[in-house]
CSV table of C-alpha atoms in Angstrom, one decimal:
chain,number,residue,atom,x,y,z
A,138,MET,CA,111.9,70.1,67.3
A,139,ASP,CA,112.5,71.8,70.4
A,140,ARG,CA,110.4,75.4,70.9
A,141,PRO,CA,113.0,78.2,72.1
A,142,ALA,CA,112.8,79.0,76.1
A,143,LEU,CA,111.7,82.1,78.1
A,144,THR,CA,111.7,82.4,81.6
A,145,MET,CA,110.3,85.6,82.6
A,146,CYS,CA,110.9,86.2,86.5
A,147,ALA,CA,109.2,89.4,88.4
A,148,VAL,CA,107.9,89.5,91.9
A,149,ASN,CA,104.2,90.2,91.2
A,150,ALA,CA,102.9,89.2,87.3
A,151,ARG,CA,99.1,90.2,88.3
A,152,GLY,CA,97.3,93.1,88.2
A,153,HIS,CA,96.7,96.7,86.5
A,154,THR,CA,100.3,97.9,86.7
A,155,GLY,CA,102.4,99.4,83.8
A,156,SER,CA,105.0,95.9,84.8
A,157,VAL,CA,102.7,93.6,85.1
A,158,ARG,CA,100.6,94.6,81.7
A,159,LYS,CA,103.7,94.8,80.2
A,160,ILE,CA,105.0,91.0,81.3
A,161,LEU,CA,101.6,89.7,79.9
A,162,ASP,CA,102.0,91.3,76.7
A,163,HIS,CA,105.5,90.1,76.3
A,164,ALA,CA,104.6,86.2,77.4
A,165,HIS,CA,101.6,86.5,74.8
A,166,ARG,CA,103.4,87.9,72.1
A,167,PHE,CA,106.4,85.3,72.5
A,168,THR,CA,104.2,82.4,73.0
A,169,GLY,CA,102.5,83.3,69.5
A,170,ILE,CA,106.0,83.1,67.9
A,171,GLY,CA,106.1,79.6,69.2
A,172,TRP,CA,108.3,80.1,72.5
A,173,ASP,CA,108.1,78.1,75.3
A,174,VAL,CA,107.2,80.8,78.0
A,175,MET,CA,107.3,80.2,82.0
A,176,ILE,CA,106.5,83.1,84.0
A,177,VAL,CA,108.0,82.8,87.5
A,178,ALA,CA,106.4,85.1,90.0
A,179,THR,CA,104.8,85.4,93.9
A,180,LYS,CA,101.2,86.3,92.4
A,181,VAL,CA,100.1,85.2,89.1
A,182,ASP,CA,97.3,86.0,87.1
A,183,THR,CA,96.3,82.5,86.6
A,184,GLU,CA,93.1,82.9,84.3
A,185,ALA,CA,95.0,85.0,81.7
A,186,LEU,CA,98.2,82.3,81.6
A,187,GLU,CA,96.1,79.5,81.1
A,188,ARG,CA,94.0,81.1,79.0
A,189,ASP,CA,96.9,81.1,76.7
A,190,GLY,CA,98.3,78.3,77.9
A,191,ILE,CA,101.7,79.9,78.9
A,192,ALA,CA,103.3,78.4,82.2
A,193,TYR,CA,104.0,79.7,85.2
A,194,ARG,CA,105.7,78.9,88.7
A,195,ARG,CA,104.1,80.6,91.4
A,196,LEU,CA,106.6,81.1,94.1
A,197,PRO,CA,105.2,81.4,97.9
A,198,ARG,CA,105.7,84.8,99.6
A,199,PRO,CA,107.5,84.5,103.0
A,200,TRP,CA,105.2,86.2,105.5
A,201,PHE,CA,108.2,85.9,108.1
A,202,GLY,CA,111.1,88.7,107.8
A,203,GLY,CA,111.6,92.5,106.5
A,204,GLU,CA,111.0,93.2,103.0
A,205,ALA,CA,114.8,92.7,102.5
A,206,ARG,CA,114.4,89.2,103.5
A,207,ARG,CA,111.4,88.3,101.4
A,208,ARG,CA,113.2,90.1,98.1
A,209,GLU,CA,116.3,88.0,98.5
A,210,ARG,CA,114.4,84.5,99.0
A,211,PHE,CA,112.7,85.3,95.8
A,212,ARG,CA,115.9,86.2,94.2
A,213,VAL,CA,117.3,83.4,94.9
A,214,ARG,CA,115.0,81.0,94.1
A,215,ALA,CA,113.8,82.4,91.0
A,216,GLU,CA,116.9,82.3,89.9
A,217,ALA,CA,117.3,78.6,90.7
A,218,VAL,CA,113.9,77.9,88.6
A,219,ALA,CA,115.3,79.8,85.8
A,220,ALA,CA,119.0,77.8,86.1
A,221,ARG,CA,117.3,75.0,85.6
A,222,ARG,CA,115.3,75.9,82.3
A,223,PRO,CA,117.4,76.1,78.8
A,224,GLY,CA,117.2,80.0,77.0
A,225,LEU,CA,116.4,83.1,77.8
A,226,ALA,CA,116.4,84.4,81.2
A,227,ILE,CA,114.4,87.8,81.6
A,228,GLY,CA,114.3,89.6,85.1
A,229,HIS,CA,112.0,92.9,85.7
A,230,GLY,CA,114.3,94.4,88.7
A,231,ASP,CA,113.9,91.2,90.9
A,232,ILE,CA,117.0,89.0,90.5
A,233,ARG,CA,120.8,89.5,89.5
A,234,SER,CA,121.6,87.9,87.0
A,235,GLN,CA,119.8,87.0,83.5
A,236,ASP,CA,120.0,87.8,80.1
A,237,VAL,CA,118.1,90.3,79.5
A,238,LEU,CA,117.1,93.1,82.5
A,239,HIS,CA,113.7,94.8,81.7
A,240,LEU,CA,114.2,98.3,84.0
A,241,HIS,CA,111.3,99.5,84.3
A,242,ASN,CA,111.9,102.4,87.6
A,243,CYS,CA,115.3,104.6,88.7
A,244,VAL,CA,114.4,104.0,92.0
A,245,HIS,CA,117.8,106.0,93.3
A,246,ARG,CA,116.9,108.8,91.0
A,247,THR,CA,112.8,109.4,92.3
A,248,HIS,CA,113.9,108.9,95.8
A,249,GLU,CA,116.4,112.2,95.1
A,250,VAL,CA,114.0,114.0,93.3
A,251,LEU,CA,111.1,113.4,95.9
A,252,HIS,CA,112.9,113.6,98.8
A,253,GLY,CA,116.1,115.9,97.8
A,254,THR,CA,118.3,113.5,99.2
A,255,ALA,CA,120.2,110.5,98.6
A,256,MET,CA,118.2,106.8,98.9
A,257,PRO,CA,119.3,105.5,102.2
A,258,ALA,CA,121.8,102.6,102.0
A,259,ASP,CA,120.1,100.2,103.7
A,260,ASP,CA,116.4,100.4,101.9
A,261,PRO,CA,115.7,97.0,100.7
A,262,LEU,CA,114.7,98.1,97.1
A,263,GLY,CA,117.4,100.2,96.4
A,264,ARG,CA,119.8,97.6,97.5
A,265,MET,CA,118.6,95.0,95.6
A,266,HIS,CA,118.9,97.7,92.5
A,267,ALA,CA,122.2,98.5,93.4
A,268,ALA,CA,123.3,94.7,93.4
A,269,MET,CA,121.7,94.2,90.3
A,270,LEU,CA,122.4,97.3,88.2
A,271,GLY,CA,126.4,97.5,90.0
A,272,GLY,CA,127.1,93.6,89.2
A,273,GLY,CA,126.3,93.9,85.8
A,274,ALA,CA,125.2,90.7,85.5
A,275,PHE,CA,123.0,90.9,82.1
A,276,ARG,CA,123.7,91.0,78.6
A,277,LEU,CA,120.8,93.7,77.5
A,278,LEU,CA,119.5,96.3,79.6
A,279,MET,CA,116.3,97.4,77.9
A,280,ALA,CA,115.2,101.2,79.5
A,281,ASN,CA,112.2,103.0,78.5
A,282,SER,CA,113.7,106.1,77.9
A,283,HIS,CA,117.2,108.3,77.4
A,284,LEU,CA,117.0,109.7,80.5
A,285,MET,CA,116.7,106.1,82.3
A,286,LYS,CA,119.6,105.0,79.9
A,287,GLY,CA,122.0,107.9,81.3
A,288,ASP,CA,120.9,107.6,84.8
A,289,VAL,CA,121.7,104.3,85.1
A,290,SER,CA,124.9,104.4,82.9
A,291,GLU,CA,126.6,107.2,84.7
A,292,ARG,CA,125.1,106.4,88.0
A,293,PHE,CA,126.6,102.5,87.7
A,294,SER,CA,129.4,102.4,85.2
A,295,ILE,CA,127.3,100.4,83.0
A,296,ASP,CA,128.9,100.2,79.3
A,297,PRO,CA,126.1,102.2,77.0
A,298,GLU,CA,126.6,99.7,74.4
A,299,LYS,CA,125.3,97.2,76.9
A,300,ILE,CA,121.6,99.1,77.5
A,301,VAL,CA,118.8,99.8,74.3
A,302,VAL,CA,116.1,102.1,74.5
A,303,ILE,CA,112.3,101.0,74.2
A,304,HIS,CA,109.8,103.9,75.1
A,305,PRO,CA,106.1,102.8,76.2
A,306,SER,CA,103.7,102.5,73.5
A,307,TYR,CA,100.0,102.9,73.7
A,308,ASP,CA,96.9,100.7,71.8
A,309,PRO,CA,95.7,103.3,69.8
A,310,ALA,CA,92.0,101.1,70.0
A,311,THR,CA,91.4,102.3,73.8
A,312,PHE,CA,93.2,105.6,73.3
A,313,ASP,CA,91.2,107.1,70.1
A,314,ALA,CA,89.8,110.5,70.2
A,315,ALA,CA,87.1,109.1,67.3
A,316,ARG,CA,85.3,107.3,70.0
A,317,ARG,CA,85.2,109.9,72.6
A,318,ASP,CA,81.4,110.9,71.4
A,319,ALA,CA,80.6,107.1,71.3
A,320,LEU,CA,82.3,106.4,74.9
A,321,ARG,CA,81.2,109.6,76.8
A,322,PRO,CA,77.7,109.1,78.0
A,323,GLY,CA,77.8,105.4,79.2
A,324,ILE,CA,81.1,106.8,81.2
A,325,ARG,CA,79.6,109.4,82.8
A,326,GLU,CA,76.6,107.5,83.6
A,327,GLU,CA,78.8,104.9,85.5
A,328,LEU,CA,80.6,107.7,87.1
A,329,GLY,CA,77.2,109.9,88.0
A,330,LEU,CA,79.3,112.5,86.2
A,331,PRO,CA,76.5,115.5,84.4
A,332,MET,CA,76.8,115.0,80.5
A,333,SER,CA,77.3,119.0,80.5
A,334,ALA,CA,80.0,119.3,83.1
A,335,PRO,CA,84.0,119.1,82.2
A,336,VAL,CA,85.6,116.5,83.5
A,337,VAL,CA,89.4,116.4,84.0
A,338,GLY,CA,91.3,113.1,85.8
A,339,ILE,CA,94.5,111.5,85.9
A,340,ILE,CA,94.6,107.7,85.7
A,341,THR,CA,97.6,105.4,87.3
A,342,SER,CA,98.7,102.3,88.6
A,343,GLY,CA,99.6,104.2,91.8
A,344,SER,CA,102.3,105.9,93.7
A,345,PHE,CA,100.8,109.6,93.6
A,346,ARG,CA,103.3,111.5,95.0
A,347,LYS,CA,105.6,109.9,92.3
A,348,ARG,CA,102.9,110.4,89.5
A,349,GLY,CA,102.4,113.7,91.2
A,350,VAL,CA,98.5,113.9,92.2
A,351,ASP,CA,99.8,116.9,94.3
A,352,VAL,CA,100.6,118.8,91.5
A,353,PHE,CA,97.5,117.9,90.0
A,354,PHE,CA,95.3,119.8,92.2
A,355,ARG,CA,97.4,122.3,92.8
A,356,ALA,CA,97.2,122.9,88.8
A,357,ILE,CA,93.5,122.6,89.5
A,358,ARG,CA,93.7,125.9,92.3
A,359,GLY,CA,95.7,127.8,90.4
A,360,LEU,CA,92.4,127.8,87.8
A,361,PRO,CA,89.9,130.9,87.6
A,362,ARG,CA,87.2,130.2,89.8
A,363,ALA,CA,85.0,130.4,87.1
A,364,LEU,CA,86.4,127.2,85.5
A,365,ARG,CA,86.2,125.7,88.8
A,366,ASP,CA,83.0,126.1,90.1
A,367,ASP,CA,81.4,123.1,87.4
A,368,LEU,CA,84.6,121.2,87.7
A,369,HIS,CA,84.4,117.7,88.2
A,370,VAL,CA,87.9,115.6,89.2
A,371,VAL,CA,88.2,111.7,88.4
A,372,VAL,CA,91.3,110.3,90.0
A,373,ALA,CA,92.1,106.6,89.8
A,374,GLY,CA,94.7,104.4,91.1
A,375,ALA,CA,96.4,102.6,94.2
A,376,GLU,CA,96.9,105.1,97.2
A,377,ARG,CA,97.4,104.0,100.7
A,378,ARG,CA,96.8,107.3,102.1
A,379,LEU,CA,94.0,109.1,100.7
A,380,ALA,CA,93.4,112.2,102.9
A,381,PRO,CA,96.6,114.4,102.0
A,382,TYR,CA,95.0,114.0,98.5
A,383,ALA,CA,91.5,114.8,99.5
A,384,ALA,CA,92.9,117.7,101.7
A,385,LEU,CA,94.2,119.2,98.6
A,386,ALA,CA,91.1,118.5,96.7
A,387,ASP,CA,89.3,120.2,99.3
A,388,GLU,CA,91.6,123.1,99.0
A,389,ALA,CA,91.3,123.6,95.3
A,390,GLY,CA,87.3,123.8,95.7
A,391,VAL,CA,87.0,120.6,94.3
A,392,GLY,CA,86.7,118.2,97.1
A,393,ALA,CA,82.9,117.8,96.6
A,394,ARG,CA,83.2,116.7,92.9
A,395,THR,CA,86.1,114.4,93.2
A,396,GLN,CA,85.9,110.6,92.9
A,397,PHE,CA,88.9,108.6,93.9
A,398,LEU,CA,88.8,105.1,92.1
A,399,ALA,CA,90.6,102.0,92.4
A,400,PRO,CA,93.2,101.5,89.7
A,401,VAL,CA,91.2,100.4,86.2
A,402,SER,CA,92.0,97.6,83.7
A,403,TYR,CA,93.5,100.3,81.6
A,404,THR,CA,95.9,102.7,82.8
A,405,HIS,CA,97.3,106.1,81.0
A,406,LEU,CA,99.8,108.6,83.0
A,407,THR,CA,98.6,112.1,82.5
A,408,LEU,CA,100.4,114.8,82.8
A,409,PRO,CA,101.4,116.4,85.4
A,410,THR,CA,104.3,114.3,87.1
A,411,ASN,CA,106.8,114.2,89.8
A,412,THR,CA,109.2,111.8,88.6
A,413,VAL,CA,108.6,109.2,85.6
A,414,THR,CA,111.3,107.9,82.7
A,415,TRP,CA,109.4,107.6,80.3
A,416,GLY,CA,108.1,109.7,77.5
A,417,CYS,CA,104.8,110.3,78.5
A,418,GLY,CA,105.1,112.2,81.4
A,419,GLY,CA,106.7,115.3,83.0
A,420,GLY,CA,110.8,114.7,82.6
A,421,GLY,CA,110.7,111.9,81.0
A,422,GLY,CA,112.8,111.3,77.9
């Protein structure tokens, strides 16, 4: 008996971002219940997929042209691969035609919140989202909050009946307060943190401005000096421009006791945030 087929398309399927973790988790779960899963991407976690026998098609990323051309080239090729396979096609914001569209971000709303203006019409990501959502070439849209559902439904005139809200989950084995005392000594030693000093941190995949790392340091600056004098700060996530945030740490009086780390293998977004569409962040729904 033939297994039901599922093709998942995303530019990136490797790394520590929330969307990548969700793609890999879905691939593993569908494979576990007997589906024939293939991931189509330019970046692939081959070790994780081959370990569980999940097929993949890695598309080359063009080295020439701008971002818009690279996205369009991926879209055309990924849609062609999905069209040749039977069964369902799930897109993650990088193709226009799919059975199920799993939307991870409201890029237009994010731009408006951060910049106070409408997203430029020539922005490559904005153009892709407008074509994808405005075209309505999907049977079902998975939103991660009611805020997202309301925004895209109104902005792109999408029938609310085509949108289902599924909130992100978390791993209770990772975020278990009962394990705190057992884990604390090893983690503090690894990070070079005093065993008794107060520590506050924000852990995310990246996009520090969107995640409100600036708000985070302004909040610390507002603490009484007696609390700040011994406070240690840990910020984990990918960010190309660390200098402005290091300056904010200095202004808050914690610069010498702040560590900026690369993304870790698990992420959990800690308040506050400037704009996040799912329920764990400020402004989520």
